[in-house]
């Protein structure tokens, strides 16, 4: 049974240690330490006089660990002290501290320690919002920087406190997130931008539809190439492949590829006619032996047959693109002209007229309306077989057959699969284009009015399968539902016909104004339809115009009524969605009381505060995000009794996810929590391995490695003089930041040995970083990264990465001191006290050192005895990097023109030169120190607290696991997640998990 340190300070074996403390340790401290380290102002803030019992020493192992280290190094008492202990006296004290610490290690092994309830760190908040909403909003960007604990991490209750000012920022952040909520027909989604304004709602819904359109492959060349491959499937080694296989391989529509194949290989006159009418029975019954040898389909077939089965890929593609260009060239000449519909006094841009014209465009996308017999230029090589098929016949029967083939051709190859943007429809398209008006996405083509028009019939009819049709239908319905576009469109109609067109300025139209609240009511729309139609009839409008006006009022009324009814019907689904949102936000199931509380809170906002449905839903979301169940990590233990209790299943899921993702658990992890099997070591390790292969592990890498190695805020680094170092731009700075993240993530996800951090011969670069390193550049932009063998470029592993070399340089020179300190402190974990305030500074500009090199300046600097002791521990580590300039660039001369010297004498007397010398020294003398430091840092990060002596056995197990398993990273994770500290908590009284937002 584990005991909790502090609850019982005494134990078996403590008697002799207590006696030795009184008889040996206290006199030693009084004689050799108390003169400096006691009283009101003890040096180094280390008051050893207050430790009057062993119990007090045991409770402050951090300070006594430093005492032990200083005694081992012979640095305490300092050389200038009046009295010094004998080696035997020093050994006795060292032995006592080590024995006492080991006693505490064994007595309290596995004690989970005090893990304070804490708020999410800024990064955790952002990552959690991202995974909760599906959108990377980053609402914590304006929060103050989180402070770090003694271990250097900002994920601990020791540092993550809440202030009134920060609470206000949390409220602002929650409102910002809620502003991204989109209330859909069957729930709630989140947009990548706020969607409170009408224009933002439009942007979201329109982009959803445009994104759908863009995912569809409509390039004819792709289909011609797939048809050619199917035709020659045997020669390609795929004799049993189907059209479905080739469509899937190329990401094409199976339906449309089948149509293209039929068109090219099986079409005859009867099938052509059947294809137009949609009579599939007639198409199958038509004889396939009499292929049409006239018109565009025959020309396409001839072009396809020009390619032999052994054609080269470039020739295949080029020929298929020629086929596509032929289709496009012919098809654009056969688009039927649709003239404006006119009615006396009605403006051509009135919605009644424009919507009619839109419908005509849509209806004619696949219709042949004549013009084939006037074609002059086809773009085909004269004399080619394809050109012969396009020759216009002279005989009446042949001319009739020729035009029949154009009927089938236009049906198969529409003038557009979909229309994604329009300018003003009622104005000549060429004039609009000349005026630079390309139109707005999905626009209906009005003037000074909002409105959308769906024009994707050919895509819907020829390409989409049933699930895709349902998805597209839903997206268009959501556009109306979310944006209220039909209501705004109708309001625009009232405004336009009362202003620009003057048509509704008669007194009889006075009751119909866009600003009236009931303007879009069914009663008023019907009344206006009758008055509007009556006037048009009196003025002599033709039947087509009268029908267009009737259709307009009927259609707009129908869709407005649908939106109103659908919005009311959707309200319960939105409340259920908020409850589901809260359950995910709280990272556990809601209690019945909490579910009820959410609904009550919503109704109070509506009934007592007078908010509308959408505003009440948004404020309820804010309430969820302001709940401590979301903002805080409490990690409550389960219901077992005892001083140390296993975490609850959902608390363990959260602890694991915030360890490996710095974010909330996913559904898979929550399902295991619900099943109650996460405490099974096999399940827990399997989940950890799964999570290490997930892209969200980047959160762990960024937060752990970024804080451990001190590059977390490098994206904001501005110490480099960009006039002197012009290559250092924002892209390079971002690439420098990204390199260790990519490298670390590779080690983690591929379960590489942790020694790769020191000795790897590879790294990862993009274009900017490769250029900086003098490496071959990967193809693509700054987002294209590749793994490279880097030794011959002076790179590989963490040590020579530009981010560390640049971060630890003042800007106009290198800094062996800072670079060396980074290696000693961050990489090897050696404690080095801060320098005294009187230490003189080195010149800030390397070019102004005169005859001295930076190495010479450091020699003079270390002549000061107060500096020499510490500098001897790390200056040599920095000198080996003198072959890298202030921004990590390779160099053989410094900025003053001196030849760089990378030789160094390391602590203990070993010598080496450059990066290879440092690596060899670490491998031979300090590798265990690096491994131990990595273990301690990782465990401290995982537990969210500073390490205790009770963690020492777990650290030893981590080191042993690494040694047994080839130093693979998974050994660290397996040991941590299966440790009692990770899976349990001290048994404080359990807090209530229930409460309304």
PDB file of N, CA and C in Angstrom, residues 928-980:
ATOM      1  N   UNK A 928      24.009   9.293 -20.539  1.00  0.00           N
ATOM      2  CA  UNK A 928      23.084   8.915 -19.469  1.00  0.00           C
ATOM      3  C   UNK A 928      22.429  10.140 -18.857  1.00  0.00           C
ATOM      4  N   UNK A 929      23.173  11.239 -18.803  1.00  0.00           N
ATOM      5  CA  UNK A 929      22.614  12.469 -18.239  1.00  0.00           C
ATOM      6  C   UNK A 929      21.506  13.006 -19.146  1.00  0.00           C
ATOM      7  N   UNK A 930      21.725  12.936 -20.461  1.00  0.00           N
ATOM      8  CA  UNK A 930      20.684  13.356 -21.396  1.00  0.00           C
ATOM      9  C   UNK A 930      19.436  12.495 -21.246  1.00  0.00           C
ATOM     10  N   UNK A 931      19.617  11.188 -21.187  1.00  0.00           N
ATOM     11  CA  UNK A 931      18.480  10.278 -21.065  1.00  0.00           C
ATOM     12  C   UNK A 931      17.735  10.541 -19.773  1.00  0.00           C
ATOM     13  N   UNK A 932      18.462  10.720 -18.687  1.00  0.00           N
ATOM     14  CA  UNK A 932      17.827  10.987 -17.404  1.00  0.00           C
ATOM     15  C   UNK A 932      17.038  12.302 -17.456  1.00  0.00           C
ATOM     16  N   UNK A 933      17.611  13.310 -18.065  1.00  0.00           N
ATOM     17  CA  UNK A 933      16.927  14.602 -18.178  1.00  0.00           C
ATOM     18  C   UNK A 933      15.650  14.473 -19.000  1.00  0.00           C
ATOM     19  N   UNK A 934      15.723  13.751 -20.120  1.00  0.00           N
ATOM     20  CA  UNK A 934      14.536  13.551 -20.958  1.00  0.00           C
ATOM     21  C   UNK A 934      13.439  12.835 -20.161  1.00  0.00           C
ATOM     22  N   UNK A 935      13.821  11.810 -19.427  1.00  0.00           N
ATOM     23  CA  UNK A 935      12.835  11.073 -18.626  1.00  0.00           C
ATOM     24  C   UNK A 935      12.165  11.978 -17.605  1.00  0.00           C
ATOM     25  N   UNK A 936      12.958  12.778 -16.927  1.00  0.00           N
ATOM     26  CA  UNK A 936      12.406  13.643 -15.888  1.00  0.00           C
ATOM     27  C   UNK A 936      11.502  14.717 -16.485  1.00  0.00           C
ATOM     28  N   UNK A 937      11.937  15.295 -17.570  1.00  0.00           N
ATOM     29  CA  UNK A 937      11.126  16.339 -18.200  1.00  0.00           C
ATOM     30  C   UNK A 937       9.799  15.763 -18.698  1.00  0.00           C
ATOM     31  N   UNK A 938       9.858  14.602 -19.326  1.00  0.00           N
ATOM     32  CA  UNK A 938       8.645  14.006 -19.881  1.00  0.00           C
ATOM     33  C   UNK A 938       7.677  13.603 -18.771  1.00  0.00           C
ATOM     34  N   UNK A 939       8.200  13.065 -17.684  1.00  0.00           N
ATOM     35  CA  UNK A 939       7.337  12.668 -16.574  1.00  0.00           C
ATOM     36  C   UNK A 939       6.707  13.899 -15.917  1.00  0.00           C
ATOM     37  N   UNK A 940       7.485  14.951 -15.736  1.00  0.00           N
ATOM     38  CA  UNK A 940       6.945  16.175 -15.149  1.00  0.00           C
ATOM     39  C   UNK A 940       5.842  16.752 -16.026  1.00  0.00           C
ATOM     40  N   UNK A 941       6.041  16.710 -17.343  1.00  0.00           N
ATOM     41  CA  UNK A 941       5.015  17.213 -18.265  1.00  0.00           C
ATOM     42  C   UNK A 941       3.761  16.349 -18.198  1.00  0.00           C
ATOM     43  N   UNK A 942       3.949  15.034 -18.164  1.00  0.00           N
ATOM     44  CA  UNK A 942       2.803  14.119 -18.149  1.00  0.00           C
ATOM     45  C   UNK A 942       1.986  14.266 -16.883  1.00  0.00           C
ATOM     46  N   UNK A 943       2.649  14.464 -15.743  1.00  0.00           N
ATOM     47  CA  UNK A 943       1.934  14.547 -14.463  1.00  0.00           C
ATOM     48  C   UNK A 943       1.422  15.949 -14.171  1.00  0.00           C
ATOM     49  N   UNK A 944       1.913  16.941 -14.900  1.00  0.00           N
ATOM     50  CA  UNK A 944       1.453  18.304 -14.669  1.00  0.00           C
ATOM     51  C   UNK A 944       1.882  18.866 -13.341  1.00  0.00           C
ATOM     52  N   UNK A 945       3.060  18.513 -12.888  1.00  0.00           N
ATOM     53  CA  UNK A 945       3.581  19.046 -11.630  1.00  0.00           C
ATOM     54  C   UNK A 945       5.087  18.867 -11.590  1.00  0.00           C
ATOM     55  N   UNK A 946       5.723  19.563 -10.658  1.00  0.00           N
ATOM     56  CA  UNK A 946       7.148  19.366 -10.426  1.00  0.00           C
ATOM     57  C   UNK A 946       7.368  17.979  -9.825  1.00  0.00           C
ATOM     58  N   UNK A 947       8.445  17.321 -10.218  1.00  0.00           N
ATOM     59  CA  UNK A 947       8.696  15.968  -9.736  1.00  0.00           C
ATOM     60  C   UNK A 947       9.020  15.942  -8.248  1.00  0.00           C
ATOM     61  N   UNK A 948       8.679  14.818  -7.626  1.00  0.00           N
ATOM     62  CA  UNK A 948       8.949  14.563  -6.212  1.00  0.00           C
ATOM     63  C   UNK A 948       9.892  13.376  -6.096  1.00  0.00           C
ATOM     64  N   UNK A 949      10.424  13.177  -4.910  1.00  0.00           N
ATOM     65  CA  UNK A 949      11.256  11.987  -4.688  1.00  0.00           C
ATOM     66  C   UNK A 949      10.460  10.708  -4.925  1.00  0.00           C
ATOM     67  N   UNK A 950       9.156  10.787  -4.700  1.00  0.00           N
ATOM     68  CA  UNK A 950       8.322   9.602  -4.909  1.00  0.00           C
ATOM     69  C   UNK A 950       8.253   9.190  -6.375  1.00  0.00           C
ATOM     70  N   UNK A 951       8.727  10.042  -7.275  1.00  0.00           N
ATOM     71  CA  UNK A 951       8.739   9.727  -8.705  1.00  0.00           C
ATOM     72  C   UNK A 951      10.041   9.052  -9.137  1.00  0.00           C
ATOM     73  N   UNK A 952      10.998   8.951  -8.213  1.00  0.00           N
ATOM     74  CA  UNK A 952      12.331   8.496  -8.595  1.00  0.00           C
ATOM     75  C   UNK A 952      12.317   7.081  -9.159  1.00  0.00           C
ATOM     76  N   UNK A 953      11.528   6.184  -8.578  1.00  0.00           N
ATOM     77  CA  UNK A 953      11.496   4.817  -9.099  1.00  0.00           C
ATOM     78  C   UNK A 953      10.925   4.771 -10.499  1.00  0.00           C
ATOM     79  N   UNK A 954       9.935   5.619 -10.770  1.00  0.00           N
ATOM     80  CA  UNK A 954       9.362   5.663 -12.118  1.00  0.00           C
ATOM     81  C   UNK A 954      10.405   6.162 -13.115  1.00  0.00           C
ATOM     82  N   UNK A 955      11.200   7.158 -12.729  1.00  0.00           N
ATOM     83  CA  UNK A 955      12.268   7.651 -13.612  1.00  0.00           C
ATOM     84  C   UNK A 955      13.259   6.527 -13.899  1.00  0.00           C
ATOM     85  N   UNK A 956      13.602   5.759 -12.870  1.00  0.00           N
ATOM     86  CA  UNK A 956      14.529   4.636 -13.076  1.00  0.00           C
ATOM     87  C   UNK A 956      13.919   3.608 -14.024  1.00  0.00           C
ATOM     88  N   UNK A 957      12.619   3.351 -13.844  1.00  0.00           N
ATOM     89  CA  UNK A 957      11.945   2.391 -14.741  1.00  0.00           C
ATOM     90  C   UNK A 957      11.939   2.898 -16.178  1.00  0.00           C
ATOM     91  N   UNK A 958      11.777   4.201 -16.357  1.00  0.00           N
ATOM     92  CA  UNK A 958      11.813   4.772 -17.705  1.00  0.00           C
ATOM     93  C   UNK A 958      13.184   4.561 -18.348  1.00  0.00           C
ATOM     94  N   UNK A 959      14.230   4.791 -17.585  1.00  0.00           N
ATOM     95  CA  UNK A 959      15.582   4.583 -18.121  1.00  0.00           C
ATOM     96  C   UNK A 959      15.819   3.112 -18.456  1.00  0.00           C
ATOM     97  N   UNK A 960      15.348   2.242 -17.586  1.00  0.00           N
ATOM     98  CA  UNK A 960      15.523   0.802 -17.823  1.00  0.00           C
ATOM     99  C   UNK A 960      14.746   0.354 -19.055  1.00  0.00           C
ATOM    100  N   UNK A 961      13.532   0.871 -19.201  1.00  0.00           N
ATOM    101  CA  UNK A 961      12.713   0.505 -20.360  1.00  0.00           C
ATOM    102  C   UNK A 961      13.379   0.947 -21.651  1.00  0.00           C
ATOM    103  N   UNK A 962      13.972   2.140 -21.647  1.00  0.00           N
ATOM    104  CA  UNK A 962      14.686   2.610 -22.840  1.00  0.00           C
ATOM    105  C   UNK A 962      15.851   1.686 -23.172  1.00  0.00           C
ATOM    106  N   UNK A 963      16.643   1.370 -22.167  1.00  0.00           N
ATOM    107  CA  UNK A 963      17.827   0.529 -22.407  1.00  0.00           C
ATOM    108  C   UNK A 963      17.448  -0.858 -22.927  1.00  0.00           C
ATOM    109  N   UNK A 964      16.320  -1.398 -22.442  1.00  0.00           N
ATOM    110  CA  UNK A 964      15.902  -2.743 -22.858  1.00  0.00           C
ATOM    111  C   UNK A 964      15.305  -2.762 -24.259  1.00  0.00           C
ATOM    112  N   UNK A 965      14.781  -1.631 -24.717  1.00  0.00           N
ATOM    113  CA  UNK A 965      14.029  -1.604 -25.973  1.00  0.00           C
ATOM    114  C   UNK A 965      14.667  -0.721 -27.036  1.00  0.00           C
ATOM    115  N   UNK A 966      15.990  -0.700 -27.035  1.00  0.00           N
ATOM    116  CA  UNK A 966      16.679   0.050 -28.083  1.00  0.00           C
ATOM    117  C   UNK A 966      16.435   1.535 -28.014  1.00  0.00           C
ATOM    118  N   UNK A 967      16.114   2.036 -26.844  1.00  0.00           N
ATOM    119  CA  UNK A 967      15.878   3.455 -26.597  1.00  0.00           C
ATOM    120  C   UNK A 967      14.680   4.011 -27.371  1.00  0.00           C
ATOM    121  N   UNK A 968      13.751   3.157 -27.777  1.00  0.00           N
ATOM    122  CA  UNK A 968      12.605   3.614 -28.547  1.00  0.00           C
ATOM    123  C   UNK A 968      11.666   4.441 -27.674  1.00  0.00           C
ATOM    124  N   UNK A 969      11.093   5.459 -28.292  1.00  0.00           N
ATOM    125  CA  UNK A 969      10.314   6.452 -27.559  1.00  0.00           C
ATOM    126  C   UNK A 969       9.127   5.832 -26.826  1.00  0.00           C
ATOM    127  N   UNK A 970       8.546   4.804 -27.400  1.00  0.00           N
ATOM    128  CA  UNK A 970       7.359   4.202 -26.794  1.00  0.00           C
ATOM    129  C   UNK A 970       7.635   3.666 -25.400  1.00  0.00           C
ATOM    130  N   UNK A 971       8.886   3.292 -25.117  1.00  0.00           N
ATOM    131  CA  UNK A 971       9.218   2.801 -23.784  1.00  0.00           C
ATOM    132  C   UNK A 971       8.948   3.840 -22.717  1.00  0.00           C
ATOM    133  N   UNK A 972       9.190   5.101 -23.031  1.00  0.00           N
ATOM    134  CA  UNK A 972       8.903   6.170 -22.077  1.00  0.00           C
ATOM    135  C   UNK A 972       7.408   6.301 -21.837  1.00  0.00           C
ATOM    136  N   UNK A 973       6.650   6.296 -22.919  1.00  0.00           N
ATOM    137  CA  UNK A 973       5.203   6.497 -22.808  1.00  0.00           C
ATOM    138  C   UNK A 973       4.560   5.330 -22.063  1.00  0.00           C
ATOM    139  N   UNK A 974       4.950   4.106 -22.420  1.00  0.00           N
ATOM    140  CA  UNK A 974       4.372   2.932 -21.758  1.00  0.00           C
ATOM    141  C   UNK A 974       4.605   2.985 -20.255  1.00  0.00           C
ATOM    142  N   UNK A 975       5.810   3.362 -19.850  1.00  0.00           N
ATOM    143  CA  UNK A 975       6.134   3.394 -18.420  1.00  0.00           C
ATOM    144  C   UNK A 975       5.326   4.468 -17.707  1.00  0.00           C
ATOM    145  N   UNK A 976       5.202   5.626 -18.340  1.00  0.00           N
ATOM    146  CA  UNK A 976       4.485   6.731 -17.696  1.00  0.00           C
ATOM    147  C   UNK A 976       3.010   6.402 -17.525  1.00  0.00           C
ATOM    148  N   UNK A 977       2.350   5.972 -18.603  1.00  0.00           N
ATOM    149  CA  UNK A 977       0.895   5.800 -18.528  1.00  0.00           C
ATOM    150  C   UNK A 977       0.506   4.636 -17.627  1.00  0.00           C
ATOM    151  N   UNK A 978       1.424   3.697 -17.410  1.00  0.00           N
ATOM    152  CA  UNK A 978       1.110   2.574 -16.520  1.00  0.00           C
ATOM    153  C   UNK A 978       1.594   2.812 -15.096  1.00  0.00           C
ATOM    154  N   UNK A 979       2.155   3.998 -14.825  1.00  0.00           N
ATOM    155  CA  UNK A 979       2.658   4.293 -13.483  1.00  0.00           C
ATOM    156  C   UNK A 979       1.508   4.642 -12.543  1.00  0.00           C
ATOM    157  N   UNK A 980       1.669   4.365 -11.252  1.00  0.00           N
ATOM    158  CA  UNK A 980       0.604   4.723 -10.298  1.00  0.00           C
ATOM    159  C   UNK A 980       0.378   6.222 -10.209  1.00  0.00           C
TER     160      UNK A 980
END
